[in-house]
Amino acid sequence: MASVTIYDVAARADVSIKTVSRVMNNEPNVRPQMRERVLEAAAALGYAPNLSARSLAGSRSFVIAVFVDASLTLDHWRSERGSDYLQRIQLGATVETRQAGYHLLVELIDHDGPRVRQEVGALLAALKPDGVILTPPSCDNEVVLELLDKAGTPYVRLGPEKPEGLGPRVHMDDVAAAREMTEHLADQGHTRIGFIMGDPRYGAAPARREGYVAAMKARGLKVDKAWIRDGDFTFESGHKAASALLALPDRPTAIFASNDDMALGALAAAAEADLSVPGDVSVAGFDDSPVSRLSRPQLTTIRQPLVEMSTLATKMLISGVARNSGTEQRPRDELLPFTLIHRASTAAPKG
């Protein structure tokens, strides 16, 4: 059976080939009734536009790329945090690209490698994407931003650390979110609150630490350096940090981990120390990943709107409102809300 062509769709919808092309390319100024007629004809015939042909016919590639950090180990990406993070970003972007007739490509970028300039330059030359979504740490990488600006490729930065003059961004307020979680624990009566920081290469990690410290100081609570432990967003690092916190003579009565995977590590450390959660120690996380609802007890956490962030970033790229820093004095800045979700892992301290 011969493949269905644009001519077949035009004949079935009784419109011109140009009209079919405009509908398939999601161009404006097509009457809704006409667009619906063409889409119905395409669906009935099983027609799918040829990406290569569309690219050759115009200046667009119909490709949106997502740059993801390749320096994370494979085991880390297999972890709940890594896989859920990427899945939620892909979910929002995939829905939008599919509706607009675009393709989504995920590219691993080795930001710590010696050939990052050559690798990113080769990617842009080969793919010629119509836009790029930059996840941390790409969103703050000077080499990556420079190459995108030089190529004239629109991009949107998700959750960047550096906001000023570096192109449009979509983000949430990590400082405010961490501050609210710390205040939530203080409101329950905790005065000794431990904190597990994430990988400092990601802007969210120091931002969440800043929110924790700010809340402690605002409440007049002591910020003991021994109560702040380093982690890297993995279960293992959360377990190690929490074990150290729980071994202190004046151990914290609550532990706030910078993501849910590390909070799970804290739950395991508490169990090994024969401490109940939340009876002996409260544990809170960040991200609202699936594990936060599957753990026992379920985790109190911050819901990060990753799907909504990637959806909006994709819309900005496809609609053309995203512009590089060199073409816009005030890059677009979209701040999305977070949500504190109180579950069973946090409660008032004993006594």
Coordinates of C-alpha atoms in Angstrom, one line a residue:
M1 CA 0.0 0.0 0.0
A2 CA 1.4 3.4 -1.1
S3 CA 2.2 5.9 1.7
V4 CA -0.3 8.7 2.2
T5 CA 0.8 12.0 0.8
I6 CA -0.1 15.6 1.3
Y7 CA -1.9 15.4 -2.0
D8 CA -4.2 12.7 -0.7
V9 CA -5.1 14.8 2.4
A10 CA -5.8 17.9 0.2
A11 CA -8.1 15.8 -2.1
R12 CA -10.0 14.3 0.8
A13 CA -10.4 17.7 2.6
D14 CA -11.1 19.4 -0.7
V15 CA -8.6 22.1 -0.1
S16 CA -5.3 23.3 -1.7
I17 CA -2.0 21.7 -0.9
K18 CA -0.8 25.0 0.5
T19 CA -3.7 25.0 3.0
V20 CA -2.7 21.5 4.2
S21 CA 0.9 22.6 4.5
R22 CA -0.1 25.6 6.6
V23 CA -2.2 23.4 8.9
M24 CA 0.5 20.8 9.3
N25 CA 3.1 23.5 10.1
N26 CA 0.7 25.0 12.7
E27 CA 0.8 28.3 10.9
P28 CA -1.6 31.2 11.9
N29 CA -4.4 32.7 9.8
V30 CA -6.1 29.4 9.0
R31 CA -9.9 29.4 9.7
P32 CA -10.8 27.0 12.6
Q33 CA -13.3 25.1 10.4
M34 CA -10.7 24.7 7.6
R35 CA -8.1 23.5 10.1
E36 CA -10.5 21.0 11.6
R37 CA -11.4 19.7 8.1
V38 CA -7.7 19.1 7.2
L39 CA -6.9 17.4 10.5
E40 CA -9.9 15.1 10.2
A41 CA -8.8 14.2 6.7
A42 CA -5.2 13.6 7.8
A43 CA -6.4 11.4 10.7
A44 CA -8.8 9.4 8.5
L45 CA -6.0 8.6 6.1
G46 CA -3.3 8.0 8.7
Y47 CA -1.2 10.8 7.3
A48 CA 2.0 11.9 9.2
P49 CA 4.1 14.8 7.9
N50 CA 7.6 13.9 6.9
L51 CA 10.0 15.8 9.1
S52 CA 12.8 15.9 6.6
A53 CA 10.6 17.2 3.9
R54 CA 9.2 19.9 6.2
S55 CA 12.7 21.0 7.2
L56 CA 13.8 21.2 3.5
A57 CA 10.7 23.2 2.6
G58 CA 11.5 26.0 5.1
S59 CA 13.9 27.5 7.5
R60 CA 12.7 25.4 10.5
S61 CA 13.9 22.0 11.6
F62 CA 10.8 21.3 13.8
V63 CA 13.1 20.0 16.5
I64 CA 13.2 21.1 20.1
A65 CA 16.2 19.8 22.0
V66 CA 16.6 19.3 25.8
F67 CA 20.2 19.6 27.2
V68 CA 20.7 17.2 30.1
D69 CA 23.8 16.8 32.3
A70 CA 25.8 13.8 31.1
S71 CA 28.3 14.0 33.9
L72 CA 25.9 12.3 36.3
T73 CA 26.7 8.6 36.6
L74 CA 24.4 6.1 34.9
D75 CA 23.5 4.7 38.3
H76 CA 22.4 8.2 39.4
W77 CA 20.1 8.6 36.4
R78 CA 18.7 5.2 37.1
S79 CA 17.8 6.3 40.6
E80 CA 14.3 7.6 41.4
R81 CA 15.5 11.2 41.5
G82 CA 17.3 11.1 38.2
S83 CA 14.7 9.2 36.2
D84 CA 11.7 11.1 37.7
Y85 CA 13.4 14.5 37.1
L86 CA 14.0 13.8 33.4
Q87 CA 10.6 12.0 32.9
R88 CA 8.7 15.0 34.2
I89 CA 10.6 17.4 32.0
Q90 CA 10.1 15.2 29.0
L91 CA 6.4 14.8 29.7
G92 CA 5.6 18.5 29.6
A93 CA 7.8 19.1 26.5
T94 CA 6.6 16.1 24.6
V95 CA 2.9 17.0 24.9
E96 CA 3.6 20.5 23.5
T97 CA 5.9 19.4 20.7
R98 CA 3.5 16.7 19.6
Q99 CA 0.6 19.0 19.5
A100 CA 2.6 21.5 17.4
G101 CA 4.0 18.9 15.0
Y102 CA 7.6 19.2 16.4
H103 CA 10.0 16.5 17.6
L104 CA 11.7 16.4 21.0
L105 CA 15.3 15.3 21.3
V106 CA 17.2 14.8 24.6
E107 CA 20.9 15.4 24.3
L108 CA 23.5 14.6 27.0
I109 CA 26.0 17.4 27.6
D110 CA 29.3 16.7 29.5
H111 CA 29.8 20.1 31.1
D112 CA 32.9 18.9 32.9
G113 CA 34.5 17.4 29.8
P114 CA 37.4 19.1 27.9
R115 CA 35.5 19.1 24.6
V116 CA 32.2 20.7 25.7
R117 CA 32.6 23.5 23.2
Q118 CA 33.2 21.1 20.3
E119 CA 30.4 18.8 21.3
V120 CA 27.8 21.5 21.7
G121 CA 28.9 23.2 18.5
A122 CA 28.6 19.9 16.6
L123 CA 25.2 19.2 18.0
L124 CA 23.9 22.6 17.0
A125 CA 25.3 22.3 13.5
A126 CA 23.9 18.8 13.0
L127 CA 20.5 19.3 14.6
K128 CA 19.8 22.9 13.8
P129 CA 17.1 22.9 16.5
D130 CA 14.4 25.6 16.5
G131 CA 14.9 25.9 20.2
V132 CA 16.7 24.4 23.2
I133 CA 15.5 23.8 26.8
L134 CA 18.4 24.1 29.1
T135 CA 18.3 22.1 32.4
P136 CA 20.8 22.6 35.2
P137 CA 23.7 23.0 34.9
S138 CA 23.5 23.8 31.1
C139 CA 21.3 26.8 32.0
D140 CA 24.2 28.5 33.7
N141 CA 27.1 27.2 31.6
E142 CA 28.8 30.1 29.9
V143 CA 30.2 28.1 27.0
V144 CA 26.7 26.6 26.2
L145 CA 25.0 30.0 26.4
E146 CA 27.7 31.6 24.2
L147 CA 27.4 28.9 21.5
L148 CA 23.6 29.2 21.5
D149 CA 23.8 33.0 21.2
K150 CA 26.4 32.8 18.4
A151 CA 24.2 30.3 16.5
G152 CA 21.1 32.4 16.9
T153 CA 19.3 29.5 18.5
P154 CA 16.5 30.4 20.9
Y155 CA 16.6 28.8 24.3
V156 CA 14.8 28.8 27.6
R157 CA 16.6 28.1 30.9
L158 CA 14.9 25.9 33.5
G159 CA 15.7 26.7 37.1
P160 CA 19.0 28.7 36.6
E161 CA 21.2 30.0 39.3
K162 CA 22.2 33.1 37.4
P163 CA 19.2 35.2 36.4
E164 CA 20.7 38.4 35.1
G165 CA 20.8 39.0 31.3
L166 CA 21.4 35.4 30.3
G167 CA 18.2 34.8 28.3
P168 CA 14.6 33.8 29.2
R169 CA 14.0 31.5 32.1
V170 CA 11.3 29.5 33.7
H171 CA 11.8 28.7 37.4
M172 CA 10.5 28.4 40.9
D173 CA 11.7 30.2 44.0
D174 CA 13.9 27.6 45.7
V175 CA 14.9 30.0 48.4
A176 CA 11.3 30.7 49.3
A177 CA 10.4 27.0 49.1
A178 CA 13.2 25.9 51.5
R179 CA 12.4 28.8 53.8
E180 CA 8.7 27.7 53.9
M181 CA 9.6 24.1 54.7
T182 CA 12.0 25.2 57.5
E183 CA 9.3 27.4 58.9
H184 CA 6.8 24.5 58.7
L185 CA 9.1 22.5 60.9
A186 CA 9.6 25.4 63.3
D187 CA 5.9 25.9 63.5
Q188 CA 5.6 22.3 64.7
G189 CA 7.9 23.1 67.6
H190 CA 11.3 22.0 66.2
T191 CA 14.2 24.2 67.2
R192 CA 17.1 21.8 66.2
I193 CA 16.6 21.4 62.5
G194 CA 19.3 19.6 60.5
F195 CA 19.8 20.3 56.8
I196 CA 21.2 18.1 54.0
M197 CA 22.5 20.1 51.0
G198 CA 22.5 18.8 47.4
D199 CA 25.2 18.9 44.7
P200 CA 26.5 22.5 44.7
R201 CA 27.0 22.3 40.9
Y202 CA 23.2 22.8 40.6
G203 CA 21.9 26.3 41.5
A204 CA 19.0 24.8 43.5
A205 CA 21.4 23.4 46.1
P206 CA 22.8 26.6 47.5
A207 CA 19.5 28.3 47.0
R208 CA 17.7 25.8 49.2
R209 CA 20.5 26.1 51.8
E210 CA 20.0 29.9 51.8
G211 CA 16.3 29.5 52.4
Y212 CA 16.9 27.1 55.3
V213 CA 19.5 29.5 57.0
A214 CA 17.3 32.5 56.4
A215 CA 14.3 30.8 58.1
M216 CA 16.4 29.7 61.0
K217 CA 17.7 33.2 61.6
A218 CA 14.3 34.8 61.2
R219 CA 12.9 32.5 63.9
G220 CA 15.8 33.2 66.2
L221 CA 17.0 29.6 66.0
K222 CA 20.6 28.5 66.2
V223 CA 22.3 27.6 62.9
D224 CA 24.9 25.0 64.0
K225 CA 27.4 24.2 61.4
A226 CA 27.3 20.6 62.6
W227 CA 23.6 20.4 61.6
I228 CA 24.4 21.2 58.0
R229 CA 25.7 18.3 56.0
D230 CA 26.8 17.9 52.4
G231 CA 25.0 15.6 50.0
D232 CA 24.7 15.1 46.2
F233 CA 21.0 14.4 45.7
T234 CA 21.5 10.6 46.0
F235 CA 20.0 8.1 48.5
E236 CA 23.5 7.1 49.7
S237 CA 24.6 10.7 50.4
G238 CA 21.4 11.3 52.3
H239 CA 21.9 8.2 54.4
K240 CA 25.5 9.1 55.2
A241 CA 24.6 12.7 56.1
A242 CA 21.6 11.7 58.2
S243 CA 23.6 9.1 60.1
A244 CA 26.1 11.7 61.0
L245 CA 23.4 14.1 62.2
L246 CA 21.6 11.4 64.3
A247 CA 24.9 10.5 66.0
L248 CA 25.4 14.0 67.4
P249 CA 25.0 14.4 71.2
D250 CA 22.4 17.2 70.6
R251 CA 21.0 15.6 67.5
P252 CA 18.4 17.4 65.5
T253 CA 14.7 16.6 66.1
A254 CA 14.0 17.3 62.4
I255 CA 16.0 16.8 59.2
F256 CA 15.2 18.7 56.0
A257 CA 16.8 17.1 53.0
S258 CA 17.2 19.0 49.7
N259 CA 15.5 16.3 47.7
D260 CA 13.3 13.2 48.3
D261 CA 16.0 10.7 47.5
M262 CA 18.2 12.1 50.3
A263 CA 15.2 12.2 52.6
L264 CA 14.7 8.5 51.9
G265 CA 18.3 8.0 53.0
A266 CA 17.5 9.9 56.2
L267 CA 14.5 7.6 56.8
A268 CA 16.8 4.6 56.4
A269 CA 19.3 6.1 58.8
A270 CA 16.7 6.7 61.4
A271 CA 15.5 3.1 61.2
E272 CA 19.0 1.9 61.6
A273 CA 19.4 4.1 64.7
D274 CA 16.2 2.6 66.1
L275 CA 14.5 6.0 65.9
S276 CA 10.9 6.3 64.8
V277 CA 9.7 8.9 62.2
P278 CA 8.1 11.2 63.1
G279 CA 8.1 10.3 66.8
D280 CA 11.8 10.6 67.4
V281 CA 12.8 12.6 64.4
S282 CA 10.8 14.3 61.6
V283 CA 12.1 14.1 58.0
A284 CA 11.2 16.3 55.1
G285 CA 12.2 16.3 51.5
F286 CA 11.9 18.3 48.3
D287 CA 10.5 17.7 44.8
D288 CA 7.4 15.5 45.5
S289 CA 8.8 12.6 43.4
P290 CA 6.8 9.4 43.3
V291 CA 8.9 7.9 46.2
S292 CA 7.6 10.6 48.5
R293 CA 4.2 8.9 48.3
L294 CA 5.4 5.4 48.4
S295 CA 7.7 5.6 51.4
R296 CA 6.5 4.7 54.9
P297 CA 5.8 7.1 56.4
Q298 CA 4.9 9.2 53.4
L299 CA 7.2 12.2 53.0
T300 CA 6.4 15.8 53.7
T301 CA 7.9 17.6 50.8
I302 CA 7.9 20.6 48.3
R303 CA 6.2 20.0 45.0
Q304 CA 8.3 21.4 42.2
P305 CA 6.3 22.1 39.1
L306 CA 8.7 20.5 36.6
V307 CA 6.0 19.4 34.1
E308 CA 4.5 22.9 34.1
M309 CA 7.9 24.5 33.7
S310 CA 8.9 22.4 30.7
T311 CA 5.5 22.8 29.2
L312 CA 5.8 26.6 29.4
A313 CA 9.4 26.6 28.1
T314 CA 8.3 24.6 25.1
K315 CA 5.4 26.9 24.3
M316 CA 7.8 29.9 24.5
L317 CA 10.2 28.3 22.0
I318 CA 7.5 27.2 19.5
S319 CA 5.6 30.5 19.7
G320 CA 8.7 32.5 19.2
V321 CA 8.5 34.5 22.3
A322 CA 11.8 33.1 23.6
R323 CA 14.7 35.3 22.5
N324 CA 18.4 35.1 23.1
S325 CA 20.0 37.6 25.4
G326 CA 21.6 39.4 22.5
T327 CA 18.2 40.3 21.0
E328 CA 16.3 41.3 24.1
Q329 CA 17.2 43.8 26.8
R330 CA 14.9 42.2 29.3
P331 CA 14.6 38.4 28.8
R332 CA 11.3 36.9 29.7
D333 CA 11.1 35.7 33.3
E334 CA 8.4 33.2 34.4
L335 CA 8.1 32.3 38.0
L336 CA 5.9 29.3 38.8
P337 CA 4.5 28.5 42.2
F338 CA 5.6 25.6 44.5
T339 CA 3.4 23.8 47.0
L340 CA 4.3 22.5 50.5
I341 CA 2.7 19.1 51.0
H342 CA 2.4 18.0 54.6
R343 CA 2.4 14.2 55.0
A344 CA 3.1 11.8 57.9
S345 CA 6.9 12.1 58.1
T346 CA 6.8 15.4 60.1
A347 CA 5.1 16.1 63.4
A348 CA 5.7 18.0 66.7
P349 CA 8.8 16.8 68.6
K350 CA 8.3 14.7 71.7
G351 CA 7.7 16.8 74.8

